[in-house]
Amino acid sequence: MRRKTFVAFVAPSLVAMAALIALPLLSVLAQSFFVTTEVMETVVQKNCDPFGCKTEEVLAPVRGDDGRIVRATRWVGFDNYRALLQPDTVAAAFAAGGRGWAALANIDFYRALRFTLTFTLITLPLVLLVGLALALSVNRALQSLRGPVIFVSLLPFIITPLIGALSIRWLFIGDGILTAALEWFLERDIALFAQGWTIEVLMLFYRVWHVAPFAFVVFYAALQTVSQDALEAALIDGATRLQRLRYVIIPHLAPLIVFVALIHLMDAYRVFEEIIGFSAQAHRISLQWMTFDLLQPDDSGNRAIARASASAMLTMVGVTLLLAPLLRRTWRDYGGGDSGR
Amino acid sequence: MKPTKIIRTPLLAAALFMFAMPGAHACDFRNTTPVSMLSAGFEAWKVVSGAMEECGNFNAELDQEFRTKQPAAFAAQPSQYTLGGVANGTLVPLLNDGSIRALNSLVDKHGAHLLPNQLIRNDDDVVAIAMMINAQHLMYRRDILDDLNIAPPKTYDQVLAAAKQIQAAGVVDYPLGGTYKSGWNLAQEFVNMYLGLDGELIDSGNRPALNNARGQAALRMMKRLTVYMDPEYLVSDSTYVQQQFQQGKIAMANLWASRAGAMDNAEESTVVGLVDFAAAPAVIPGGAPATTLWWDGMVIASNVSDAEAEAAFRLMMHGISDPVLSANKDAAIWLTDAFAPARIAAGAMASAQGGAPSYPASTAMGLLHTALGNNLADYLTGKESAKQTLADVEAAYITAAEEAGVL
């Protein structure tokens, strides 16, 4: 492709990415180093409501000459990050006489990080395996059955994540249909939303169920391009089915396995819908949920935008670290900086 | 054209039917200025906004998440809504932003009939018109308590004793229900309990003041109650508890008055007429009921023209006029002297007369409520001691308060 044509094709996407991704990201980065507050003063007010009148000292924002609320923005360096990561508490926890991991699990960020990481790392192999198994079995199914089977397997992926999580929740919460069935089958009382680990298992199950079809479609498409010659050669050499899978099919799928893994790591690290859908926040929280919670205004309209920005940046750093090994591999596969031609 | 006519006739019929419906009260004026409103979506708001629509040119957005939109929408120039539905807590940001107007002149002109306690005042300004009150209070299955010879409990110790008896009798799945959903609901239950112990949440310097014997006692009582609840109490919100009641699964709960009407709704409830309402239980024998009082009402944006504000006020007056409220007595505890309070009002009234305080809404309280909601579950799940949990709450509050400029 000529350079000029290339630039013409890529430019619109680059502009959109700069305007909609890079700039907001820089703005969030900047906000994470500042705190903006309304300047407050204590005033004495007489307030009346249906239950009586009270004269009390209340905090009210200071207004400037133009009647607008005076806001002060100040540089706080890494204070917002410190508020989230609490390095002092961590150091104390692991110093002599500290409570160790128990104290760490008490800090929201590490609690969220623990869940986010296990969630990501447990679902990854499961999604790959289930996707591959589905693809291989559909590939061997009768031609006439393939269409309907593919359609049915794709359904979970089509459902909006939050709606999917809510429907699973309703199947299990209280005496939901499936809990009632389990209770009848096991002849004991079951409360799946009463403790953390059952909710966590439900969330893992839900994510695998929801994302495996994506892996399946990608792998199934790739299976159509496996070289039949290589397969036949392997057959003649006496390779068993497992050996053909191991030495012919998997190497052929390898780049796509990396691709699916990349996408899944990125998505799973930002786990959010499950926490809301399963109302898991009493037991399990994720990094993305933390950012959301900080941004949510309370009854009095307060939002912790500075800490939310820091939390968002930390999530991005986490995704980058997680993807680094896979990205390096992809980079190598494509011949480093060389375009590979 | 024939097809149009076919479509139009039933529409016209439907429209006529709507006007002829009982409960519809012709508006005494024709509103020509477009007015919009953003409010919560519970029953009372449906009644009021439905009535306001009759005057024409009115558009209501009923959204339970209204509080996340309201401050920004009202601060816009011009305001995105003319009217807003607020409660004690959600009035604070609007008042702080100065995005709602003083209603004194409008009250003089169109609201002379309003009761003095409907006027929400901030110094000399009338900033909102209250229409109803709400509180969490004791709801109980009269039939079950009568069968077991239990008097309606007045204190939480009596609640525990009654729950034990009900559990032994095995008449319901769980003796108690509770709005203990982690987050806002759970924090609210703590505030009820702690204020019932005469605790002080925030001191005069806006420092948190709840990690003390009272705070720990409040938490311990909450945990003792959860023993008799559905073990999934940490995901149980008001709607969940209401449904547990309606389906006959629980015998007692400290639940919102705005949910009382639903107990007698024959379409949903299997316990019509069986649920009675009493003051919230006290924590200390002889003490005030452990609950907080809330009001709901309406405000008018600053950033709208005076003509729009006047039209909005007149619509508001129609929405909470006596004929409208009389036709919907069970939808809420209305602030009106047109009729005696309905049966559903008994619990909230008794709580108020027993000396329950109003919810101490303020900027700092909003922050503390969030800190409570995010941290209390650790104690109830047994992960942490009461003392550690309250220390975490205070630490979370201080971090947030420093960022918000409160400290």
Short mmCIF file of N, CA and C in Angstrom, two decimals, chain A residues 34-40 42 44-54 56-61 63 67 69 71 74 80 83-84 86 99 102 105-108 111 169 172-175 179 183 189-195 199 276 278-284 289 293-294 296-308, chain B residues 65 67-69 71 88-93 95-98 117-124 130 132-134 173-174 181-184 204 206 230-235 237 240 249 293-295 335 352 358-368 370 374-375 377-378 381 383-384 388 392 396 399-407:
data_model
loop_
_atom_site.label_atom_id
_atom_site.label_comp_id
_atom_site.label_asym_id
_atom_site.label_seq_id
_atom_site.Cartn_x
_atom_site.Cartn_y
_atom_site.Cartn_z
N PHE A 34 -4.73 16.34 41.24
CA PHE A 34 -5.31 17.54 41.84
C PHE A 34 -6.53 17.18 42.67
N VAL A 35 -6.87 18.04 43.59
CA VAL A 35 -8.16 17.92 44.27
C VAL A 35 -8.88 19.25 44.13
N THR A 36 -10.14 19.18 43.66
CA THR A 36 -10.94 20.39 43.57
C THR A 36 -12.03 20.33 44.63
N THR A 37 -12.08 21.35 45.47
CA THR A 37 -13.13 21.35 46.50
C THR A 37 -13.86 22.68 46.49
N GLU A 38 -15.09 22.61 46.95
CA GLU A 38 -15.81 23.84 47.21
C GLU A 38 -15.24 24.40 48.50
N VAL A 39 -15.10 25.71 48.56
CA VAL A 39 -14.61 26.31 49.80
C VAL A 39 -15.81 26.43 50.74
N MET A 40 -15.68 25.82 51.92
CA MET A 40 -16.82 25.75 52.83
C MET A 40 -16.60 26.66 54.04
N THR A 42 -18.56 27.63 58.03
CA THR A 42 -19.63 27.27 58.95
C THR A 42 -20.53 28.47 59.15
N VAL A 44 -24.50 29.84 60.74
CA VAL A 44 -25.62 29.48 61.60
C VAL A 44 -26.90 29.69 60.80
N GLN A 45 -27.69 28.64 60.70
CA GLN A 45 -28.93 28.72 59.92
C GLN A 45 -30.09 28.27 60.77
N LYS A 46 -31.26 28.85 60.45
CA LYS A 46 -32.47 28.34 61.08
C LYS A 46 -33.18 27.52 60.01
N ASN A 47 -33.31 26.23 60.22
CA ASN A 47 -33.95 25.37 59.25
C ASN A 47 -35.25 24.81 59.81
N CYS A 48 -36.31 24.86 58.99
CA CYS A 48 -37.59 24.31 59.42
C CYS A 48 -38.03 23.21 58.47
N ASP A 49 -38.50 22.12 59.04
CA ASP A 49 -39.10 21.07 58.22
C ASP A 49 -40.38 20.61 58.93
N PRO A 50 -41.10 19.63 58.40
CA PRO A 50 -42.38 19.27 59.02
C PRO A 50 -42.24 18.84 60.47
N PHE A 51 -41.03 18.54 60.91
CA PHE A 51 -40.86 18.02 62.26
C PHE A 51 -40.39 19.10 63.24
N GLY A 52 -40.30 20.33 62.77
CA GLY A 52 -39.92 21.42 63.67
C GLY A 52 -38.80 22.27 63.12
N CYS A 53 -38.46 23.30 63.87
CA CYS A 53 -37.39 24.21 63.45
C CYS A 53 -36.16 24.02 64.33
N LYS A 54 -35.01 24.19 63.72
CA LYS A 54 -33.77 24.05 64.46
C LYS A 54 -32.82 25.15 64.02
N GLU A 56 -29.03 25.77 63.76
CA GLU A 56 -27.84 24.93 63.87
C GLU A 56 -26.70 25.50 63.04
N GLU A 57 -25.50 25.02 63.39
CA GLU A 57 -24.32 25.37 62.60
C GLU A 57 -24.23 24.38 61.45
N VAL A 58 -24.19 24.89 60.24
CA VAL A 58 -24.03 23.99 59.10
C VAL A 58 -22.90 24.49 58.21
N LEU A 59 -22.36 23.56 57.44
CA LEU A 59 -21.33 23.93 56.47
C LEU A 59 -22.03 24.38 55.21
N ALA A 60 -21.64 25.54 54.72
CA ALA A 60 -22.22 26.00 53.46
C ALA A 60 -21.08 26.49 52.57
N PRO A 61 -21.25 26.32 51.26
CA PRO A 61 -20.18 26.78 50.37
C PRO A 61 -20.11 28.31 50.35
N ARG A 63 -19.68 31.83 48.57
CA ARG A 63 -19.99 32.36 47.24
C ARG A 63 -19.13 33.58 46.93
N GLY A 67 -21.74 35.55 42.79
CA GLY A 67 -22.79 34.63 43.25
C GLY A 67 -22.46 33.17 43.00
N ILE A 69 -20.28 29.62 43.37
CA ILE A 69 -19.56 28.96 44.45
C ILE A 69 -18.06 29.03 44.19
N ARG A 71 -14.52 27.64 44.16
CA ARG A 71 -13.88 26.33 44.19
C ARG A 71 -12.37 26.52 44.22
N ARG A 74 -6.17 22.31 44.09
CA ARG A 74 -4.78 22.32 44.54
C ARG A 74 -4.07 21.05 44.12
N ASN A 80 -3.77 11.24 46.14
CA ASN A 80 -4.96 10.45 45.78
C ASN A 80 -4.60 8.98 45.64
N ALA A 83 -4.12 7.60 49.08
CA ALA A 83 -5.38 7.32 49.77
C ALA A 83 -5.94 5.96 49.35
N LEU A 84 -5.67 5.57 48.10
CA LEU A 84 -6.18 4.28 47.63
C LEU A 84 -5.26 3.14 48.04
N GLN A 86 -2.73 3.19 50.33
CA GLN A 86 -2.40 3.23 51.75
C GLN A 86 -1.08 2.53 52.08
N ARG A 99 -0.76 -7.27 61.25
CA ARG A 99 -1.75 -8.31 61.00
C ARG A 99 -1.58 -8.98 59.63
N ALA A 102 -4.34 -10.15 56.52
CA ALA A 102 -5.68 -9.80 57.00
C ALA A 102 -5.89 -8.29 56.93
N ALA A 105 -6.32 -7.19 53.33
CA ALA A 105 -7.65 -7.48 52.79
C ALA A 105 -8.68 -6.48 53.29
N ASN A 106 -8.31 -5.70 54.31
CA ASN A 106 -9.24 -4.72 54.86
C ASN A 106 -9.21 -3.42 54.07
N ILE A 107 -8.20 -3.24 53.23
CA ILE A 107 -8.11 -2.03 52.41
C ILE A 107 -8.82 -2.31 51.10
N ASP A 108 -9.77 -1.43 50.76
CA ASP A 108 -10.60 -1.67 49.59
C ASP A 108 -9.82 -2.01 48.34
N ARG A 111 -8.49 -5.55 48.38
CA ARG A 111 -9.60 -6.49 48.32
C ARG A 111 -10.09 -6.59 46.86
N ARG A 169 -28.94 -13.92 38.50
CA ARG A 169 -29.19 -13.59 39.89
C ARG A 169 -30.62 -13.97 40.29
N PHE A 172 -31.30 -17.49 41.11
CA PHE A 172 -30.69 -18.05 42.32
C PHE A 172 -31.06 -17.32 43.61
N ILE A 173 -31.44 -16.03 43.52
CA ILE A 173 -31.60 -15.26 44.76
C ILE A 173 -32.83 -15.73 45.55
N GLY A 174 -32.73 -15.65 46.88
CA GLY A 174 -33.85 -16.05 47.73
C GLY A 174 -34.24 -17.48 47.41
N ASP A 175 -35.52 -17.67 47.10
CA ASP A 175 -35.95 -19.00 46.67
C ASP A 175 -36.18 -19.00 45.17
N THR A 179 -32.35 -22.21 42.91
CA THR A 179 -32.05 -22.47 44.31
C THR A 179 -33.07 -23.44 44.88
N GLU A 183 -32.27 -26.97 46.45
CA GLU A 183 -32.70 -27.29 47.81
C GLU A 183 -33.48 -28.60 47.83
N ASP A 189 -31.36 -26.42 53.17
CA ASP A 189 -31.59 -25.02 52.88
C ASP A 189 -30.32 -24.40 52.28
N ILE A 190 -30.49 -23.69 51.18
CA ILE A 190 -29.31 -23.09 50.53
C ILE A 190 -29.54 -21.59 50.36
N ALA A 191 -28.53 -20.80 50.70
CA ALA A 191 -28.60 -19.37 50.46
C ALA A 191 -27.33 -18.97 49.72
N LEU A 192 -27.45 -18.86 48.41
CA LEU A 192 -26.24 -18.62 47.60
C LEU A 192 -25.70 -17.21 47.75
N PHE A 193 -26.58 -16.26 48.19
CA PHE A 193 -26.11 -14.89 48.28
C PHE A 193 -25.75 -14.50 49.71
N ALA A 194 -25.60 -15.52 50.57
CA ALA A 194 -25.33 -15.22 51.97
C ALA A 194 -23.84 -15.19 52.28
N GLN A 195 -23.01 -15.74 51.42
CA GLN A 195 -21.57 -15.69 51.69
C GLN A 195 -20.80 -15.41 50.40
N ILE A 199 -21.12 -16.43 45.82
CA ILE A 199 -21.35 -15.36 44.84
C ILE A 199 -20.19 -15.33 43.85
N ILE A 276 -22.45 -5.48 40.10
CA ILE A 276 -23.75 -4.81 40.18
C ILE A 276 -24.86 -5.84 40.04
N PHE A 278 -25.04 -9.05 40.53
CA PHE A 278 -25.21 -9.99 41.63
C PHE A 278 -25.24 -9.27 42.99
N SER A 279 -25.32 -7.97 43.00
CA SER A 279 -25.18 -7.13 44.22
C SER A 279 -24.14 -7.71 45.16
N ALA A 280 -22.94 -7.88 44.64
CA ALA A 280 -21.90 -8.58 45.40
C ALA A 280 -21.13 -7.65 46.33
N GLN A 281 -21.44 -6.33 46.34
CA GLN A 281 -20.51 -5.41 46.98
C GLN A 281 -20.28 -5.66 48.47
N ALA A 282 -21.20 -6.35 49.15
CA ALA A 282 -20.96 -6.65 50.56
C ALA A 282 -19.82 -7.64 50.71
N HIS A 283 -19.64 -8.50 49.71
CA HIS A 283 -18.67 -9.59 49.83
C HIS A 283 -17.48 -9.43 48.89
N ARG A 284 -17.74 -9.02 47.67
CA ARG A 284 -16.68 -8.92 46.69
C ARG A 284 -16.79 -7.61 45.92
N TRP A 289 -15.44 -1.40 39.85
CA TRP A 289 -16.56 -1.02 40.70
C TRP A 289 -16.15 0.09 41.67
N ASP A 293 -17.97 3.52 42.22
CA ASP A 293 -18.52 3.90 43.53
C ASP A 293 -18.02 5.29 43.94
N LEU A 294 -16.76 5.59 43.62
CA LEU A 294 -16.23 6.90 43.97
C LEU A 294 -16.91 8.01 43.16
N GLN A 296 -20.04 7.91 42.05
CA GLN A 296 -21.46 7.97 42.36
C GLN A 296 -21.71 9.08 43.37
N PRO A 297 -22.54 10.07 43.06
CA PRO A 297 -22.81 11.10 44.05
C PRO A 297 -23.64 10.55 45.21
N ASP A 298 -23.37 11.00 46.43
CA ASP A 298 -24.21 10.57 47.54
C ASP A 298 -25.40 11.51 47.64
N ASP A 299 -26.23 11.32 48.68
CA ASP A 299 -27.44 12.14 48.82
C ASP A 299 -27.13 13.63 48.83
N SER A 300 -25.98 13.99 49.40
CA SER A 300 -25.65 15.40 49.49
C SER A 300 -24.88 15.89 48.27
N GLY A 301 -24.76 15.04 47.26
CA GLY A 301 -24.17 15.47 46.00
C GLY A 301 -22.65 15.40 45.95
N ASN A 302 -22.00 14.78 46.96
CA ASN A 302 -20.53 14.68 46.94
C ASN A 302 -20.07 13.57 46.01
N ARG A 303 -19.04 13.85 45.24
CA ARG A 303 -18.40 12.81 44.43
C ARG A 303 -16.90 12.91 44.61
N ALA A 304 -16.23 11.75 44.74
CA ALA A 304 -14.79 11.77 44.94
C ALA A 304 -14.08 11.66 43.59
N ILE A 305 -14.13 12.74 42.82
CA ILE A 305 -13.61 12.68 41.45
C ILE A 305 -12.11 12.47 41.42
N ALA A 306 -11.39 13.09 42.34
CA ALA A 306 -9.93 12.97 42.32
C ALA A 306 -9.50 11.53 42.57
N ARG A 307 -10.09 10.91 43.62
CA ARG A 307 -9.72 9.52 43.90
C ARG A 307 -10.20 8.59 42.79
N ALA A 308 -11.37 8.91 42.20
CA ALA A 308 -11.87 8.09 41.10
C ALA A 308 -10.89 8.13 39.93
N GLU B 65 -33.24 6.89 40.44
CA GLU B 65 -31.86 7.38 40.50
C GLU B 65 -31.79 8.89 40.28
N ARG B 67 -31.40 11.31 42.12
CA ARG B 67 -30.43 12.11 42.87
C ARG B 67 -29.09 12.23 42.18
N THR B 68 -28.77 11.26 41.31
CA THR B 68 -27.50 11.36 40.60
C THR B 68 -27.58 12.39 39.47
N LYS B 69 -28.79 12.69 38.99
CA LYS B 69 -28.93 13.64 37.88
C LYS B 69 -29.25 15.05 38.35
N PRO B 71 -28.55 17.44 40.76
CA PRO B 71 -27.71 18.63 40.96
C PRO B 71 -27.20 19.21 39.65
N ASN B 88 -35.25 15.12 52.52
CA ASN B 88 -34.31 15.82 53.41
C ASN B 88 -32.91 15.87 52.82
N GLY B 89 -32.41 14.68 52.42
CA GLY B 89 -31.03 14.55 52.01
C GLY B 89 -30.76 15.21 50.68
N THR B 90 -31.64 14.97 49.71
CA THR B 90 -31.36 15.43 48.35
C THR B 90 -31.60 16.93 48.18
N LEU B 91 -32.18 17.57 49.20
CA LEU B 91 -32.32 19.03 49.14
C LEU B 91 -30.96 19.71 49.30
N VAL B 92 -30.07 19.06 50.07
CA VAL B 92 -28.80 19.70 50.45
C VAL B 92 -27.96 20.17 49.25
N PRO B 93 -27.69 19.30 48.26
CA PRO B 93 -26.84 19.79 47.15
C PRO B 93 -27.49 20.93 46.37
N LEU B 95 -29.55 23.19 47.52
CA LEU B 95 -29.47 24.37 48.36
C LEU B 95 -28.05 24.94 48.33
N ASN B 96 -27.06 24.04 48.43
CA ASN B 96 -25.67 24.47 48.40
C ASN B 96 -25.31 25.14 47.08
N ASP B 97 -25.81 24.54 45.97
CA ASP B 97 -25.50 25.08 44.65
C ASP B 97 -26.25 26.38 44.37
N GLY B 98 -27.28 26.65 45.16
CA GLY B 98 -28.12 27.82 44.88
C GLY B 98 -28.92 27.63 43.61
N ASN B 117 -46.36 23.54 58.47
CA ASN B 117 -45.28 22.54 58.48
C ASN B 117 -44.95 21.99 57.10
N GLN B 118 -45.67 22.47 56.09
CA GLN B 118 -45.30 22.07 54.72
C GLN B 118 -44.22 22.97 54.14
N LEU B 119 -44.00 24.11 54.78
CA LEU B 119 -43.04 25.06 54.24
C LEU B 119 -41.65 24.73 54.79
N ILE B 120 -40.77 24.28 53.91
CA ILE B 120 -39.41 23.97 54.31
C ILE B 120 -38.62 25.27 54.23
N ARG B 121 -38.12 25.72 55.41
CA ARG B 121 -37.47 27.02 55.44
C ARG B 121 -35.97 26.90 55.68
N ASN B 122 -35.25 27.77 54.98
CA ASN B 122 -33.82 27.92 55.20
C ASN B 122 -33.64 29.39 55.54
N ASP B 123 -33.40 29.68 56.82
CA ASP B 123 -33.51 31.05 57.32
C ASP B 123 -34.88 31.62 56.94
N ASP B 124 -34.94 32.71 56.21
CA ASP B 124 -36.26 33.29 55.93
C ASP B 124 -36.88 32.78 54.63
N ALA B 130 -43.16 20.69 51.32
CA ALA B 130 -43.24 19.26 51.66
C ALA B 130 -44.64 18.76 51.38
N MET B 132 -45.34 15.05 51.93
CA MET B 132 -45.59 13.81 52.66
C MET B 132 -44.43 13.54 53.61
N ILE B 133 -44.67 12.67 54.58
CA ILE B 133 -43.56 12.25 55.42
C ILE B 133 -43.38 10.74 55.30
N ASN B 134 -42.22 10.30 55.67
CA ASN B 134 -41.87 8.90 55.51
C ASN B 134 -40.94 8.53 56.66
N ASP B 173 -40.98 -18.45 57.11
CA ASP B 173 -39.60 -18.84 56.77
C ASP B 173 -38.60 -18.17 57.69
N TYR B 174 -38.77 -16.85 57.86
CA TYR B 174 -37.86 -16.08 58.70
C TYR B 174 -38.67 -15.13 59.56
N LYS B 181 -29.40 -4.24 52.82
CA LYS B 181 -28.56 -4.32 51.63
C LYS B 181 -27.33 -3.42 51.80
N SER B 182 -26.17 -4.00 51.57
CA SER B 182 -24.91 -3.27 51.68
C SER B 182 -25.01 -1.97 50.87
N GLY B 183 -24.57 -0.86 51.47
CA GLY B 183 -24.68 0.42 50.80
C GLY B 183 -25.64 1.32 51.56
N TRP B 184 -26.41 2.10 50.85
CA TRP B 184 -27.28 3.10 51.46
C TRP B 184 -28.20 2.50 52.52
N SER B 204 -19.03 18.73 66.42
CA SER B 204 -19.22 20.08 65.91
C SER B 204 -18.10 20.49 64.95
N ASN B 206 -17.06 18.62 62.62
CA ASN B 206 -17.24 17.72 61.48
C ASN B 206 -16.34 16.50 61.51
N ASP B 230 -33.51 -13.78 56.70
CA ASP B 230 -33.03 -14.52 55.54
C ASP B 230 -31.50 -14.33 55.49
N PRO B 231 -30.72 -15.43 55.39
CA PRO B 231 -29.25 -15.25 55.41
C PRO B 231 -28.73 -14.37 54.28
N GLU B 232 -29.57 -14.09 53.29
CA GLU B 232 -29.12 -13.21 52.21
C GLU B 232 -29.44 -11.75 52.50
N TYR B 233 -29.48 -11.39 53.79
CA TYR B 233 -29.91 -10.04 54.16
C TYR B 233 -29.05 -8.94 53.55
N LEU B 234 -27.79 -9.23 53.23
CA LEU B 234 -26.93 -8.17 52.70
C LEU B 234 -27.27 -7.77 51.26
N VAL B 235 -28.19 -8.49 50.62
CA VAL B 235 -28.67 -8.05 49.30
C VAL B 235 -30.15 -7.66 49.38
N ASP B 237 -33.10 -5.22 49.88
CA ASP B 237 -33.50 -3.81 49.93
C ASP B 237 -34.99 -3.70 50.26
N TYR B 240 -37.36 -5.90 48.32
CA TYR B 240 -37.20 -7.31 48.67
C TYR B 240 -37.96 -7.62 49.96
N LYS B 249 -43.56 -14.54 53.94
CA LYS B 249 -42.33 -15.23 54.36
C LYS B 249 -41.76 -14.71 55.66
N LEU B 293 -36.94 10.46 60.72
CA LEU B 293 -38.10 10.96 59.98
C LEU B 293 -37.64 11.65 58.71
N TRP B 294 -38.37 11.43 57.65
CA TRP B 294 -38.04 12.00 56.35
C TRP B 294 -39.25 12.73 55.80
N TRP B 295 -39.00 13.72 54.97
CA TRP B 295 -40.11 14.31 54.24
C TRP B 295 -39.77 14.29 52.76
N LEU B 335 -49.20 15.31 53.95
CA LEU B 335 -49.28 16.44 54.87
C LEU B 335 -50.50 17.25 54.47
N ALA B 352 -43.01 9.45 65.26
CA ALA B 352 -42.78 10.89 65.40
C ALA B 352 -43.17 11.34 66.80
N SER B 358 -35.49 13.78 63.05
CA SER B 358 -35.47 13.76 61.60
C SER B 358 -34.05 13.43 61.15
N TYR B 359 -33.95 12.89 59.95
CA TYR B 359 -32.64 12.48 59.45
C TYR B 359 -31.73 13.72 59.37
N PRO B 360 -30.53 13.65 59.96
CA PRO B 360 -29.68 14.85 60.05
C PRO B 360 -28.93 15.15 58.75
N ALA B 361 -29.68 15.46 57.70
CA ALA B 361 -29.06 15.65 56.39
C ALA B 361 -28.09 16.82 56.37
N SER B 362 -26.91 16.60 55.79
CA SER B 362 -25.94 17.67 55.58
C SER B 362 -24.89 17.15 54.63
N THR B 363 -24.02 18.04 54.19
CA THR B 363 -22.95 17.61 53.28
C THR B 363 -22.10 16.52 53.94
N ALA B 364 -21.74 16.76 55.21
CA ALA B 364 -20.90 15.80 55.92
C ALA B 364 -21.62 14.48 56.11
N MET B 365 -22.93 14.56 56.40
CA MET B 365 -23.70 13.34 56.64
C MET B 365 -23.77 12.48 55.37
N GLY B 366 -23.84 13.13 54.21
CA GLY B 366 -23.84 12.37 52.95
C GLY B 366 -22.58 11.53 52.84
N LEU B 367 -21.44 12.13 53.20
CA LEU B 367 -20.16 11.42 53.13
C LEU B 367 -20.12 10.27 54.15
N LEU B 368 -20.64 10.55 55.36
CA LEU B 368 -20.60 9.54 56.40
C LEU B 368 -21.52 8.36 56.04
N THR B 370 -22.21 7.24 53.10
CA THR B 370 -21.52 6.40 52.12
C THR B 370 -20.45 5.54 52.80
N ASN B 374 -20.40 1.36 52.89
CA ASN B 374 -19.35 0.54 52.27
C ASN B 374 -18.59 -0.33 53.26
N ASN B 375 -18.71 -0.05 54.56
CA ASN B 375 -17.85 -0.75 55.51
C ASN B 375 -18.54 -1.65 56.52
N ALA B 377 -20.71 -4.00 56.34
CA ALA B 377 -20.93 -5.42 56.03
C ALA B 377 -19.81 -6.29 56.61
N ASP B 378 -18.60 -5.73 56.71
CA ASP B 378 -17.47 -6.52 57.22
C ASP B 378 -17.72 -7.03 58.64
N THR B 381 -20.55 -9.87 58.41
CA THR B 381 -20.09 -11.15 57.85
C THR B 381 -19.06 -11.80 58.77
N LYS B 383 -16.07 -10.69 59.43
CA LYS B 383 -14.69 -10.49 59.01
C LYS B 383 -13.92 -9.63 60.00
N GLU B 384 -14.63 -8.71 60.67
CA GLU B 384 -13.95 -7.76 61.54
C GLU B 384 -14.72 -7.53 62.82
N GLN B 388 -13.02 -2.37 64.95
CA GLN B 388 -12.25 -2.21 63.72
C GLN B 388 -13.14 -1.67 62.59
N ASP B 392 -12.68 1.74 60.54
CA ASP B 392 -12.62 1.83 59.07
C ASP B 392 -13.60 2.87 58.54
N ALA B 396 -12.54 6.07 56.39
CA ALA B 396 -13.10 6.31 55.05
C ALA B 396 -13.76 7.68 55.00
N THR B 399 -11.03 10.49 54.88
CA THR B 399 -10.46 10.61 53.54
C THR B 399 -11.41 11.37 52.62
N ALA B 400 -12.69 10.96 52.63
CA ALA B 400 -13.66 11.59 51.73
C ALA B 400 -13.92 13.04 52.13
N ALA B 401 -13.96 13.29 53.44
CA ALA B 401 -14.27 14.64 53.92
C ALA B 401 -13.14 15.60 53.58
N GLU B 402 -11.91 15.10 53.67
CA GLU B 402 -10.79 15.97 53.31
C GLU B 402 -10.83 16.30 51.82
N GLU B 403 -11.17 15.28 51.02
CA GLU B 403 -11.24 15.52 49.57
C GLU B 403 -12.39 16.47 49.23
N ALA B 404 -13.49 16.41 50.02
CA ALA B 404 -14.64 17.26 49.71
C ALA B 404 -14.51 18.65 50.32
N GLY B 405 -13.45 18.87 51.11
CA GLY B 405 -13.28 20.19 51.70
C GLY B 405 -14.09 20.39 52.96
N VAL B 406 -14.68 19.31 53.50
CA VAL B 406 -15.45 19.43 54.73
C VAL B 406 -14.53 19.51 55.93
N LEU B 407 -13.40 18.82 55.85
CA LEU B 407 -12.42 18.86 56.95
C LEU B 407 -11.20 19.67 56.53
#
